[in-house]
C-alpha cells in the first residue's frame, strides 16, 4: 500500500506569504532603512532606485520604510481587533450558550442588533465617540467584531452542553465555570480557529478602510490604508506610492486566506 | 436464481490509502427467500448491501466481481439500466427512520415517488396505489397519514412508511439494512412480523442485514456470517444456530443473553 | 433485609415546553432499591425513564414527592460512548478530573489511581495518553465506567450502557459490570429496553409505561408470571423474535 499525499499548496504558499509579511513587520520594530517619518525635500517623488527600492512619497519619505512601518501598524490593529472580538465573543457566547434563558434572549437580541450594522459603519460610530487613533480604532473594530464570534461560540456551546460528557462532568461535581472553560471551550477551538482567521482578514481590510477614510491611524504614523489614501492624489504621477501598500495588503490577506484554508485541509 | 453475487470485492479510494472492505463476497438469493447477513460493525455487511442496491459511488469504490440480477451484471451495466432496476426491482430500507424520510415532504408524496419515476399512472391511480400499500403495511387510517409530515409520526410508523415506499412497485428484492435497530422492542416485533407477511403475500425476496442474531433466527431462511470483510460461514438458519462451524459464530450466538422461561 | 440505598416515594414530575400545556411525565413513582442489588428499569422510548433518572440526579426542577438517597453522589454511565467522553481531552486527564475537582490529591496520587482504575476495567496503560477518538466503542465504554467509578460511588446509574455496542462487546461489558459490582459493592440502577440483557444483569426489575411503574418484582418472577398486559407484550416481543 502506498500513501499518496498531494502537497498542501495552500498551506505552503500561505505560510510563505504570511511569514514574509510578519517578518517585514517584526524587522520594522528594530530596523527600517530610513526613519519612516524623516522628510527629505531633495527626494520628493524619487523613483525606484537601489537607495529607495520603492521610491519616495510627496514629502520625500522612503516608501519601503513606511510600508514596513505600516505593515506593523496594520497587523497590530488587526491582531488587537481579533483579540478583543475573540475574548469578549467567547465570554458572551459561552455564558449565553451555556445558561440560556432570559439573559441569553436579551444579549442575543442586542447582538443581532449590532450584527445588523455593517461592522465598518459601527466602528465609524464608535470612533466618532472615542476619537480617532490607533488604539481607538482597535477598540471600535473589536467591539464591532464581538457579535460574530459570540454567535459562533454560543452555537457550539448550545450543541455541546447537551452532550453526555457535560452531564458526566457535572456529576463529578464540576462547577459551571469549570465546565464552560475547561471542558467545553476546547471543543469549540476548531470552529473558532477558522472564524478567527476570516476575522483577521476582515480586520486588516477594515483597518485599511478606516485609515483610508482618515479616521484610523493618525499621521505621521504610517498605515497601509493611510498610505493608499495619501497616494490617491499622486496615482498617475507616482503610481509606485499607491502600488506597494496596496500590494502588501493583497499579499497579507491572500497569504492568510491560503494559510487558513491549508490548515483546515490539514486537519481533515 | 434471482440474484447472484460472485466474488465481489469492494475497495475504498477516498482515503489516502486504498482500503478493502469486502473480500470475495458470494451470495445467491432465490425468489421468495429471506437471507440474513449477520456481522458486527466493520464486518462489511452494509457495504455489500449497498453495492447490491447500486448505491455505492462508482468513482470512489473499486469493485470487482459480478452482481447478477436476472442474469444482468449490475456492476457493468449502463447507468440508465441500473436506475431502472433501482426502486423498480430492487429497493432498500434503512436503519434510521428519522433521517431516511424527507422532513419537508408529505408522506403521500414520498410513498408515490417511485411511481412517478417508473410509471405513467395518473394522479388518482397513484393515490389509490399509495393508500392500498399503506394498508398493506398495516397503517391505520392511511387517508390521514397520506397528508401528514414525517415528524408527525412515531418511529415505528415512519419505518412502516419507509417499507411502503420501498414496496409500492412490488420489487423482487427488498434490502433491509438494520430496519429495526432504532426501534423499541414491541415495535421491532411488529416490523419483523410485517416483513414476514409481505414476503409470504408478495413473494418478495428479502436481504436482511442485522447484528441481531435473534432477529435473524426468527425471520430468515438462510444466513451469512461476516467478519472484517470476509464471509466466515453460510448455511440454513437451523444449521448455523444448532451446529455453528466457526468459533466466531459460536461467540456471536453465545453473546445473546439466554432467556429461560 | 439489607439497607435501602434509594427510596422514591410518590414522585411526580412535570415538564412544560414553551406555548404548550404542562405535561405530567413521571406519575406516582414509588420504589426502593437495596444496597448491592442491580435494579433493572425497563421502558420504551417516551416511557419517562430518562426523566426519572434526571429527577434522581436532581436535574428536574418541577417535581413533587420524596427521593431519599442514602449514598454519596451517584455516578452515571451513558448509552452513547461517543458523546460521553470529552473529545478534546486525553483519557488520563479525564480520569483524573473527578479527583482534581474533589481536591486533596497530589498529581502522583491522581495518576496512580487513574492507572489502577484502567487496570480494573481491563484496559492497557498506554490508553492513558490516547484521545477518545483513538478508541473503539467498547474501549470507550470501559473508560466511561472507569470514569464513573473514580470517586468510588455506592450507586451507579447505567443508562442503556450496552445498547450501542456490538453483541460480542455487549457481553464483555456486562461481565465487566457484574465483576465490578462484586469487587466494589456497587448498587446499579440498570436502564435498558432489552429484556434479555436485563435478565442476565438484574436482580429485580421495574417496568415503566407512560410515566408509570406498571409492574415490579424479582426478574424471574416477573418474566415467568407477568401480571400487567404491557409486560406480557414486551416479553412476547422478545420471545417471538
XYZ file of C-alpha atoms in Angstrom:
770
model
C 0.000 0.000 0.000
C 1.322 3.356 -0.941
C 0.430 6.600 0.672
C -0.331 9.141 -1.980
C -0.312 12.575 -0.500
C -0.843 15.674 -2.513
C 1.370 18.501 -1.270
C -0.734 21.048 0.566
C -0.022 24.029 -1.713
C -2.417 26.284 0.150
C -0.526 25.717 3.342
C 2.915 26.110 1.777
C 2.213 29.288 -0.182
C 0.105 30.699 2.631
C 2.778 30.229 5.238
C 5.470 31.678 2.968
C 3.426 34.821 2.277
C 2.312 35.235 5.870
C 5.845 34.578 7.072
C 7.201 37.294 4.765
C 4.650 39.855 5.924
C 5.140 39.072 9.592
C 8.925 39.200 9.124
C 8.548 42.609 7.491
C 6.571 43.858 10.478
C 8.922 42.330 13.027
C 12.039 43.768 11.370
C 10.444 47.194 11.376
C 10.446 47.096 15.161
C 14.243 47.249 15.237
C 15.318 48.427 11.824
C 13.993 50.356 8.874
C 16.304 51.563 6.075
C 15.307 55.159 6.794
C 13.343 56.814 9.528
C 9.832 56.299 8.165
C 8.832 59.812 9.158
C 12.006 61.613 8.051
C 11.250 64.068 5.238
C 13.779 64.817 2.588
C 12.824 67.591 0.175
C 15.546 66.557 -2.259
C 13.946 63.134 -2.764
C 10.311 64.180 -3.368
C 8.705 61.583 -5.615
C 12.044 59.922 -6.154
C 11.677 56.922 -8.446
C 12.563 53.344 -7.728
C 16.286 53.029 -7.128
C 18.730 50.961 -5.138
C 18.687 53.580 -2.381
C 14.901 53.693 -2.298
C 13.615 50.320 -3.556
C 10.005 51.532 -3.646
C 10.719 55.184 -4.283
C 9.760 58.184 -2.129
C 6.488 59.965 -1.414
C 5.374 63.603 -1.634
C 7.462 64.537 1.430
C 10.484 62.607 0.277
C 9.890 59.834 2.838
C 11.180 56.383 1.922
C 8.133 54.321 0.868
C 9.761 50.981 1.695
C 10.406 52.110 5.272
C 6.870 53.401 5.535
C 5.429 50.170 4.119
C 7.332 48.260 6.789
C 6.037 50.604 9.450
C 2.539 50.486 8.007
C 2.512 46.697 7.865
C 3.435 46.659 11.520
C 0.637 49.065 12.444
C -1.956 47.306 10.313
C -1.028 43.913 11.719
C -1.045 45.321 15.223
C -4.514 46.811 14.858
C -5.838 43.666 13.202
C -4.435 41.421 15.911
C -5.814 43.678 18.628
C -9.208 43.757 16.952
C -9.399 39.991 16.663
C -8.149 39.578 20.238
C -10.838 41.887 21.619
C -13.509 40.302 19.457
C -12.480 36.751 20.361
C -12.083 37.238 24.102
C -15.364 39.075 24.573
C -17.071 36.928 21.966
C -16.050 33.795 23.843
C -17.216 35.197 27.163
C -20.529 36.361 25.790
C -21.121 33.251 23.693
C -20.123 30.892 26.492
C -22.432 32.435 29.077
C -25.421 32.845 26.796
C -24.992 29.437 25.190
C -24.416 27.558 28.414
C -27.021 29.162 30.627
C -29.634 30.116 28.059
C -32.790 31.621 29.484
C -33.780 35.247 29.632
C -30.197 36.582 29.777
C -29.480 34.743 26.563
C -32.593 36.213 24.912
C -31.661 39.771 25.851
C -27.978 39.572 24.995
C -28.600 37.797 21.738
C -31.207 40.338 20.600
C -28.660 43.101 21.334
C -26.135 41.014 19.480
C -28.490 40.742 16.499
C -28.991 44.495 16.518
C -25.254 45.110 16.446
C -24.832 42.397 13.858
C -27.339 44.144 11.598
C -24.962 47.070 11.058
C -22.024 46.674 8.737
C -19.078 46.376 11.092
C -17.232 49.278 9.498
C -20.233 51.575 9.955
C -20.499 50.588 13.581
C -16.784 51.182 14.052
C -17.231 54.629 12.495
C -19.852 55.471 15.107
C -17.678 54.265 17.946
C -14.634 56.128 16.646
C -16.654 59.302 16.409
C -17.439 58.859 20.111
C -13.956 57.813 21.228
C -11.925 59.900 18.794
C -9.570 58.531 16.186
C -6.164 56.947 16.640
C -4.615 53.508 16.562
C -5.972 52.224 19.879
C -9.448 53.637 19.442
C -9.731 52.031 16.021
C -8.725 48.761 17.604
C -11.394 49.053 20.272
C -14.027 50.202 17.797
C -13.376 47.376 15.344
C -13.011 44.936 18.222
C -16.477 45.798 19.517
C -17.884 45.539 16.023
C -16.375 42.055 15.753
C -17.713 40.693 19.041
C -21.172 39.627 17.788
C -19.934 37.323 15.054
C -17.598 35.498 17.425
C -20.235 35.399 20.155
C -22.650 33.718 17.779
C -20.254 31.015 16.770
C -19.215 30.273 20.334
C -22.821 30.303 21.505
C -23.866 27.827 18.841
C -21.039 25.480 19.816
C -21.914 25.759 23.495
C -25.570 25.088 22.778
C -24.583 21.940 20.930
C -22.053 20.743 23.473
C -23.996 21.391 26.636
C -26.469 18.664 25.687
C -23.768 16.046 25.231
C -23.285 13.359 27.822
C -19.743 14.350 28.680
C -21.042 17.599 30.127
C -23.544 15.699 32.279
C -20.766 13.419 33.369
C -18.604 16.410 34.365
C -21.487 17.831 36.348
C -21.931 14.520 38.157
C -18.272 14.647 39.129
C -19.081 17.887 40.873
C -17.538 20.326 38.407
C -18.856 23.888 38.693
C -20.387 25.772 35.796
C -17.288 27.878 35.135
C -15.085 24.805 35.078
C -17.463 23.002 32.725
C -17.636 26.021 30.441
C -13.991 26.902 30.176
C -12.134 23.680 30.929
C -14.490 21.107 29.462
C -16.477 22.729 26.674
C -14.306 25.577 25.404
C -11.501 23.417 23.934
C -14.126 21.666 21.808
C -15.019 24.951 20.131
C -11.456 25.708 19.045
C -11.577 24.047 15.658
C -14.648 26.020 14.634
C -13.380 29.160 16.320
C -9.988 28.929 14.646
C -11.381 29.212 11.146
C -13.570 32.166 12.062
C -10.662 33.887 13.803
C -8.705 33.607 10.579
C -11.517 35.008 8.496
C -11.986 37.691 11.143
C -8.334 38.603 10.929
C -8.604 39.228 7.209
C -11.696 41.331 7.712
C -9.861 43.295 10.384
C -6.941 44.017 8.059
C -9.333 45.283 5.416
C -11.424 47.235 7.909
C -8.370 48.947 9.371
C -7.127 49.820 5.920
C -10.560 51.108 5.027
C -10.866 53.267 8.107
C -7.368 54.674 7.753
C -8.136 55.381 4.118
C -11.097 57.426 5.269
C -8.782 59.310 7.610
C -10.208 58.100 10.913
C -7.800 55.277 11.577
C -4.149 55.535 12.350
C -3.253 59.223 12.512
C -0.350 60.933 10.734
C 2.550 60.888 10.930
C 2.141 57.199 11.877
C 2.146 55.053 8.776
C -0.576 52.576 7.978
C -1.192 50.796 4.715
C -4.680 52.240 4.322
C -3.484 55.718 5.247
C -0.724 55.499 2.640
C -3.231 54.480 -0.030
C -5.378 57.438 0.879
C -2.418 59.828 0.668
C -1.282 58.272 -2.579
C -4.548 58.709 -4.455
C -3.691 62.308 -5.356
C -0.490 61.142 -6.997
C -1.891 57.985 -8.539
C -0.845 58.945 -12.061
C 2.348 60.844 -11.362
C 3.813 58.382 -8.843
C 1.935 55.065 -9.154
C 4.514 53.230 -7.019
C 3.281 55.224 -3.985
C -0.112 53.509 -4.198
C 1.084 50.257 -5.707
C 3.296 48.954 -2.913
C 0.998 49.490 0.089
C -1.829 48.004 -1.967
C 0.302 45.024 -2.922
C 1.196 44.361 0.713
C -2.483 44.447 1.729
C -3.338 41.998 -1.028
C -0.489 39.661 -0.129
C -1.343 39.829 3.543
C -4.984 38.897 3.007
C -4.196 36.329 0.331
C -1.459 34.738 2.413
C -3.675 34.476 5.430
C -6.623 33.079 3.489
C -4.430 30.430 1.914
C -2.915 29.603 5.267
C -6.268 29.130 6.964
C -7.522 27.063 4.031
C -4.364 24.996 4.236
C -4.733 24.428 7.962
C -8.316 23.294 7.619
C -7.256 20.881 4.869
C -4.526 19.529 7.089
C -6.818 18.838 9.984
C -9.229 16.827 7.823
C -31.705 -17.719 -9.323
C -32.924 -14.203 -8.814
C -29.743 -12.616 -7.569
C -26.257 -13.971 -7.726
C -23.202 -12.225 -6.410
C -19.888 -13.699 -7.412
C -16.516 -12.840 -5.869
C -17.419 -9.292 -5.044
C -14.542 -7.197 -3.728
C -15.044 -3.620 -2.648
C -12.175 -1.228 -2.262
C -12.417 2.322 -0.973
C -10.452 5.041 -2.673
C -11.461 8.188 -0.920
C -8.813 7.894 1.776
C -5.094 8.296 1.443
C -4.640 4.555 1.368
C -6.981 2.301 -0.609
C -8.818 0.072 1.813
C -10.565 -3.170 1.001
C -13.779 -3.501 2.971
C -15.318 -6.603 1.398
C -13.397 -9.650 0.174
C -14.742 -12.367 -2.145
C -18.379 -11.940 -1.250
C -20.653 -14.613 -2.701
C -24.392 -14.759 -2.382
C -27.353 -16.292 -4.106
C -30.922 -15.328 -3.447
C -33.908 -17.257 -4.737
C -37.347 -15.880 -5.309
C -39.281 -15.615 -2.073
C -36.260 -16.327 0.062
C -35.118 -14.345 3.098
C -31.375 -14.309 3.592
C -29.730 -12.673 6.577
C -26.307 -11.068 6.588
C -25.005 -11.030 10.136
C -21.982 -9.210 11.438
C -20.739 -6.577 13.821
C -19.616 -3.075 12.940
C -16.832 -3.110 10.377
C -17.798 -6.524 9.027
C -18.659 -5.163 5.584
C -22.305 -6.232 5.702
C -23.708 -2.796 4.916
C -21.153 -2.170 2.170
C -22.119 -5.418 0.450
C -25.792 -4.495 0.669
C -25.201 -1.000 -0.707
C -23.228 -2.470 -3.584
C -26.096 -4.800 -4.467
C -28.541 -1.901 -4.297
C -26.254 0.007 -6.670
C -25.827 2.782 -4.147
C -22.049 2.853 -3.947
C -20.303 5.663 -5.721
C -18.791 4.301 -8.897
C -15.776 6.567 -8.736
C -14.550 6.190 -5.154
C -15.159 2.487 -4.908
C -13.316 -0.051 -6.922
C -15.448 -3.104 -7.276
C -14.585 -6.394 -8.892
C -16.684 -9.490 -9.362
C -20.240 -9.760 -10.600
C -23.625 -8.865 -9.249
C -26.056 -10.730 -11.481
C -29.690 -9.746 -11.268
C -31.847 -11.811 -13.632
C -28.599 -12.562 -15.425
C -27.633 -8.921 -15.900
C -24.451 -7.634 -14.245
C -25.302 -4.566 -12.203
C -21.669 -3.575 -11.829
C -21.035 -3.127 -15.520
C -24.451 -2.277 -16.948
C -25.275 1.222 -18.134
C -26.172 3.799 -15.554
C -29.639 4.216 -17.043
C -30.277 0.476 -16.836
C -29.170 0.466 -13.209
C -31.578 3.318 -12.494
C -34.439 1.335 -13.985
C -33.729 -1.565 -11.625
C -33.415 0.670 -8.605
C -36.732 1.154 -6.886
C -38.413 -0.927 -9.536
C -36.934 -4.351 -8.936
C -34.541 -3.738 -6.069
C -35.352 -1.375 -3.246
C -33.917 -0.693 0.140
C -34.909 0.407 3.631
C -32.541 1.801 6.203
C -31.908 1.800 9.906
C -32.801 5.351 10.786
C -36.458 6.116 10.025
C -35.861 9.656 11.301
C -33.418 10.580 8.581
C -34.432 8.366 5.703
C -37.643 10.272 5.069
C -37.528 13.794 3.706
C -38.740 16.036 6.543
C -40.356 18.687 4.320
C -42.408 16.394 2.089
C -45.731 14.812 2.892
C -45.929 11.055 3.419
C -48.119 10.580 0.353
C -45.637 12.239 -1.973
C -42.786 10.171 -0.610
C -44.639 6.888 -0.930
C -45.619 7.737 -4.506
C -42.171 8.941 -5.524
C -41.109 5.748 -7.294
C -44.467 5.516 -9.074
C -43.783 8.944 -10.507
C -40.345 7.894 -11.693
C -41.090 4.445 -13.042
C -44.722 4.505 -14.213
C -47.169 6.682 -16.164
C -50.039 6.374 -13.721
C -52.413 9.291 -13.255
C -52.611 11.208 -10.030
C -55.765 9.368 -8.988
C -54.261 5.923 -9.712
C -51.147 6.828 -7.796
C -53.241 7.896 -4.830
C -55.180 4.618 -4.888
C -51.978 2.603 -5.024
C -50.405 4.578 -2.203
C -53.429 4.069 0.027
C -53.519 0.368 -0.690
C -49.820 -0.103 0.061
C -50.175 1.917 3.279
C -52.948 -0.527 4.144
C -50.656 -3.433 3.362
C -48.074 -2.211 5.842
C -50.851 -2.038 8.427
C -51.042 1.696 8.871
C -54.337 2.613 10.441
C -56.238 5.410 8.755
C -53.968 5.670 5.676
C -56.029 8.550 4.220
C -54.996 10.893 7.003
C -51.418 9.610 7.233
C -51.138 10.345 3.499
C -51.385 14.048 4.241
C -49.043 14.089 7.223
C -45.378 15.034 7.549
C -42.749 12.585 8.857
C -42.293 14.451 12.159
C -45.949 13.827 12.987
C -45.385 10.078 13.011
C -43.733 7.776 15.541
C -40.564 5.851 14.737
C -42.443 2.633 14.064
C -44.937 4.375 11.759
C -42.095 6.005 9.866
C -40.431 2.665 9.323
C -43.750 1.334 8.009
C -43.931 4.285 5.633
C -40.391 3.529 4.502
C -41.379 -0.055 3.824
C -44.483 1.125 1.971
C -42.494 3.381 -0.311
C -39.960 0.625 -0.909
C -42.693 -1.920 -1.669
C -45.065 0.152 -3.774
C -43.670 -1.117 -7.077
C -43.634 -4.671 -5.740
C -39.892 -5.112 -6.151
C -38.429 -8.557 -6.489
C -35.804 -7.841 -3.835
C -36.085 -5.774 -0.682
C -32.802 -4.977 1.037
C -33.359 -4.146 4.698
C -30.368 -2.654 6.489
C -30.912 -2.980 10.233
C -34.505 -1.818 9.809
C -35.477 -2.396 13.438
C -32.343 -1.443 15.333
C -33.523 2.052 16.172
C -36.970 0.902 17.264
C -38.480 -0.147 20.559
C -38.757 -3.899 21.145
C -42.512 -4.150 20.773
C -42.363 -2.172 17.536
C -39.419 -4.268 16.426
C -41.524 -7.403 16.737
C -44.330 -5.822 14.707
C -41.998 -4.815 11.886
C -40.492 -8.289 11.735
C -43.988 -9.770 11.510
C -44.819 -7.316 8.765
C -41.725 -8.255 6.759
C -42.664 -11.930 7.108
C -46.176 -11.198 5.899
C -45.011 -9.187 2.898
C -42.581 -11.940 1.999
C -45.383 -14.503 2.037
C -48.028 -12.442 0.272
C -45.953 -10.780 -2.400
C -43.163 -13.334 -2.774
C -40.608 -10.604 -2.276
C -37.111 -11.834 -1.568
C -35.550 -10.091 1.388
C -31.910 -9.466 2.151
C -31.919 -8.755 5.854
C -28.833 -7.117 7.316
C -28.537 -7.189 11.068
C -26.232 -7.521 14.022
C -29.020 -9.143 15.998
C -28.893 -12.913 15.696
C -32.179 -13.491 17.452
C -33.963 -11.406 14.819
C -32.194 -13.213 12.008
C -33.195 -16.532 13.505
C -36.902 -15.758 13.535
C -37.018 -14.100 10.135
C -34.526 -15.657 7.772
C -34.292 -18.936 5.908
C -30.576 -18.765 5.382
C -27.805 -16.636 6.847
C -24.325 -15.432 6.063
C -21.940 -14.555 8.878
C -19.404 -11.861 8.093
C -16.379 -10.558 9.922
C -13.904 -7.911 8.849
C -14.926 -8.082 5.218
C -14.905 -11.852 4.866
C -17.738 -14.371 4.779
C -16.993 -16.792 7.587
C -19.931 -19.094 7.395
C -23.054 -19.633 5.401
C -25.963 -22.013 5.685
C -29.514 -22.729 6.709
C -30.652 -20.935 9.819
C -31.153 -24.080 11.907
C -27.801 -25.434 10.850
C -25.973 -22.257 11.785
C -27.638 -21.964 15.144
C -27.517 -25.631 16.104
C -24.140 -26.550 14.662
C -22.058 -23.425 14.063
C -18.800 -24.334 12.377
C -16.802 -21.230 13.192
C -15.700 -20.137 16.650
C -16.794 -16.592 15.875
C -20.330 -17.706 15.035
C -20.464 -19.564 18.337
C -19.246 -16.445 20.079
C -21.980 -14.396 18.428
C -24.656 -16.872 19.438
C -23.370 -17.104 22.991
C -23.328 -13.321 23.255
C -27.125 -13.277 23.178
C -28.130 -13.407 26.833
C -30.188 -16.517 27.408
C -33.792 -16.122 28.415
C -35.090 -19.201 30.177
C -38.748 -19.008 30.916
C -33.233 -7.270 54.731
C -30.295 -5.223 53.646
C -30.058 -1.457 53.720
C -32.097 0.651 51.402
C -29.870 2.835 49.250
C -32.541 4.670 47.323
C -36.124 5.294 48.202
C -38.551 7.060 45.903
C -41.990 7.902 47.181
C -44.893 9.224 45.111
C -42.640 11.071 42.687
C -44.368 13.216 40.091
C -42.568 15.340 37.553
C -43.899 17.908 35.152
C -42.500 19.369 32.011
C -43.581 22.425 30.148
C -42.480 23.441 26.718
C -42.950 26.978 25.538
C -46.529 27.575 24.491
C -47.632 24.061 25.346
C -49.640 22.589 28.151
C -47.808 21.286 31.159
C -47.065 17.590 30.734
C -47.204 15.113 33.553
C -44.195 12.900 32.883
C -43.491 10.650 35.871
C -46.661 9.587 37.651
C -46.669 8.442 41.263
C -43.360 6.651 41.031
C -42.683 4.625 44.149
C -39.891 2.103 44.558
C -36.994 1.098 46.751
C -33.547 -0.013 45.845
C -31.440 -2.108 48.148
C -27.746 -1.905 48.850
C -25.801 -4.155 46.488
C -28.574 -5.005 44.060
C -28.867 -4.432 40.366
C -32.269 -2.978 39.699
C -33.462 -3.022 36.109
C -35.560 -0.218 34.709
C -37.308 -1.247 31.520
C -39.325 1.004 29.283
C -39.590 2.030 25.669
C -38.960 5.472 24.269
C -41.290 8.033 25.813
C -41.913 5.911 28.900
C -40.354 8.568 31.135
C -37.373 6.529 32.281
C -34.897 9.211 31.204
C -36.857 11.837 33.124
C -36.933 9.582 36.175
C -33.150 9.325 36.070
C -32.786 13.067 35.694
C -35.048 13.556 38.673
C -32.955 11.152 40.743
C -29.874 13.207 39.884
C -31.597 16.452 40.793
C -31.790 17.718 37.226
C -35.571 18.169 37.128
C -36.950 21.339 38.653
C -40.692 20.810 38.506
C -41.296 17.809 40.733
C -43.124 16.708 43.849
C -42.665 13.694 46.098
C -39.725 12.353 48.014
C -36.405 10.990 46.798
C -34.269 9.675 49.602
C -30.731 8.792 48.608
C -28.564 7.069 51.213
C -25.419 7.265 49.149
C -22.756 9.688 48.042
C -23.175 11.473 44.725
C -24.364 8.767 42.338
C -22.425 8.439 39.095
C -23.688 7.577 35.690
C -22.655 5.781 32.525
C -24.325 6.678 29.286
C -25.586 4.903 26.212
C -23.508 6.591 23.562
C -19.816 6.057 24.233
C -19.066 8.646 21.563
C -20.621 11.646 23.274
C -19.938 10.723 26.883
C -16.204 11.362 26.740
C -14.899 14.860 26.104
C -13.251 14.621 22.669
C -10.633 17.254 23.394
C -9.150 15.576 26.481
C -6.824 12.645 26.862
C -8.106 9.618 28.788
C -5.581 10.178 31.567
C -6.717 13.754 32.009
C -10.368 12.724 32.074
C -9.843 10.034 34.678
C -8.067 12.469 36.980
C -10.712 15.155 36.621
C -13.079 13.902 39.378
C -10.168 13.823 41.807
C -8.993 17.231 40.658
C -12.436 18.670 41.345
C -12.711 16.919 44.682
C -9.282 18.219 45.625
C -6.734 16.996 48.142
C -4.745 14.736 45.831
C -1.225 15.259 44.514
C -0.545 14.690 40.856
C 1.204 11.385 41.636
C -1.739 10.124 43.685
C -4.183 11.074 40.963
C -2.186 9.351 38.258
C -1.701 6.259 40.368
C -5.431 5.982 40.991
C -6.198 6.534 37.321
C -3.804 3.759 36.291
C -5.289 1.437 38.897
C -8.767 2.116 37.576
C -7.701 1.466 33.973
C -6.439 -1.911 35.081
C -9.651 -2.636 36.936
C -11.773 -2.095 33.821
C -9.403 -4.201 31.756
C -7.629 -1.531 29.741
C -3.950 -1.136 28.931
C -1.777 1.556 30.485
C -0.979 3.062 27.095
C -4.602 4.223 26.756
C -3.720 6.887 29.331
C -2.291 9.144 26.639
C -4.909 8.430 23.988
C -7.763 10.659 22.918
C -11.279 9.170 22.913
C -11.368 9.173 19.100
C -8.465 6.709 19.067
C -10.519 4.106 20.943
C -13.151 1.618 19.853
C -16.711 1.764 21.163
C -16.086 -0.995 23.685
C -12.900 0.640 24.941
C -14.712 3.933 25.308
C -17.452 2.325 27.336
C -14.794 0.828 29.601
C -13.290 4.284 30.044
C -16.750 5.688 30.875
C -17.144 3.026 33.529
C -13.697 3.799 34.922
C -14.536 7.497 34.977
C -17.781 6.887 36.835
C -16.018 4.744 39.405
C -13.134 7.139 40.163
C -14.977 8.684 43.099
C -15.943 5.247 44.408
C -19.677 5.850 44.302
C -22.053 3.482 46.042
C -24.761 3.909 43.446
C -24.172 3.716 39.730
C -26.816 4.610 37.181
C -26.236 2.857 33.886
C -28.380 4.297 31.086
C -28.536 1.700 28.303
C -24.795 1.061 28.708
C -24.596 -1.721 26.145
C -27.260 -0.986 23.578
C -24.938 0.962 21.261
C -22.332 -1.801 21.215
C -21.738 -4.873 19.082
C -23.128 -8.084 20.591
C -19.800 -9.640 21.491
C -18.678 -6.368 23.106
C -22.028 -6.170 24.897
C -21.333 -9.460 26.597
C -17.887 -8.271 27.692
C -19.190 -5.035 29.158
C -21.964 -6.840 31.030
C -19.444 -9.254 32.514
C -17.244 -6.335 33.491
C -20.108 -4.576 35.271
C -21.021 -7.752 37.148
C -17.397 -8.216 38.193
C -17.020 -4.611 39.361
C -20.278 -4.820 41.251
C -18.908 -7.712 43.291
C -15.499 -6.130 43.813
C -16.666 -2.692 44.801
C -20.005 -3.489 46.390
C -21.884 -1.323 43.905
C -25.589 -0.902 43.587
C -26.597 -0.395 39.977
C -29.733 1.082 38.533
C -29.646 -0.535 35.126
C -31.758 1.076 32.431
C -32.426 -0.937 29.325
C -35.017 -1.698 26.713
C -33.553 -5.133 26.131
C -35.276 -7.754 28.275
C -32.597 -10.313 27.569
C -29.884 -8.018 28.877
C -31.981 -7.232 31.951
C -32.490 -10.931 32.556
C -28.765 -11.504 32.606
C -27.849 -8.449 34.673
C -30.565 -7.670 37.158
C -31.931 -8.956 40.442
C -35.170 -7.037 40.353
C -36.904 -5.085 37.627
C -39.237 -2.117 37.236
C -41.399 -1.988 34.132
C -42.346 1.525 33.075
C -45.039 2.601 30.669
C -46.314 6.117 30.070
C -44.613 7.515 33.160
C -45.941 4.856 35.488
C -44.327 1.822 37.015
C -46.790 -0.827 35.906
C -45.015 -3.782 37.433
C -42.072 -4.510 39.691
C -40.528 -7.541 41.280
C -37.841 -10.213 41.053
C -36.725 -10.674 37.461
C -37.523 -14.394 37.264
C -40.927 -13.942 38.775
C -41.889 -11.041 36.566
C -40.665 -12.865 33.484
C -42.412 -16.103 34.404
C -45.686 -14.640 35.542
C -46.107 -11.195 34.068
C -49.148 -9.565 35.649
C -49.545 -6.433 33.545
C -50.562 -6.648 29.865
C -47.735 -4.319 28.873
C -45.157 -6.612 30.475
C -46.724 -9.521 28.646
C -46.471 -7.623 25.387
C -42.792 -6.793 25.973
C -41.973 -10.403 26.771
C -43.896 -11.633 23.789
C -41.900 -9.275 21.583
C -38.619 -10.799 22.751
C -39.673 -14.403 22.725
C -41.384 -14.420 19.352
C -38.483 -12.580 17.797
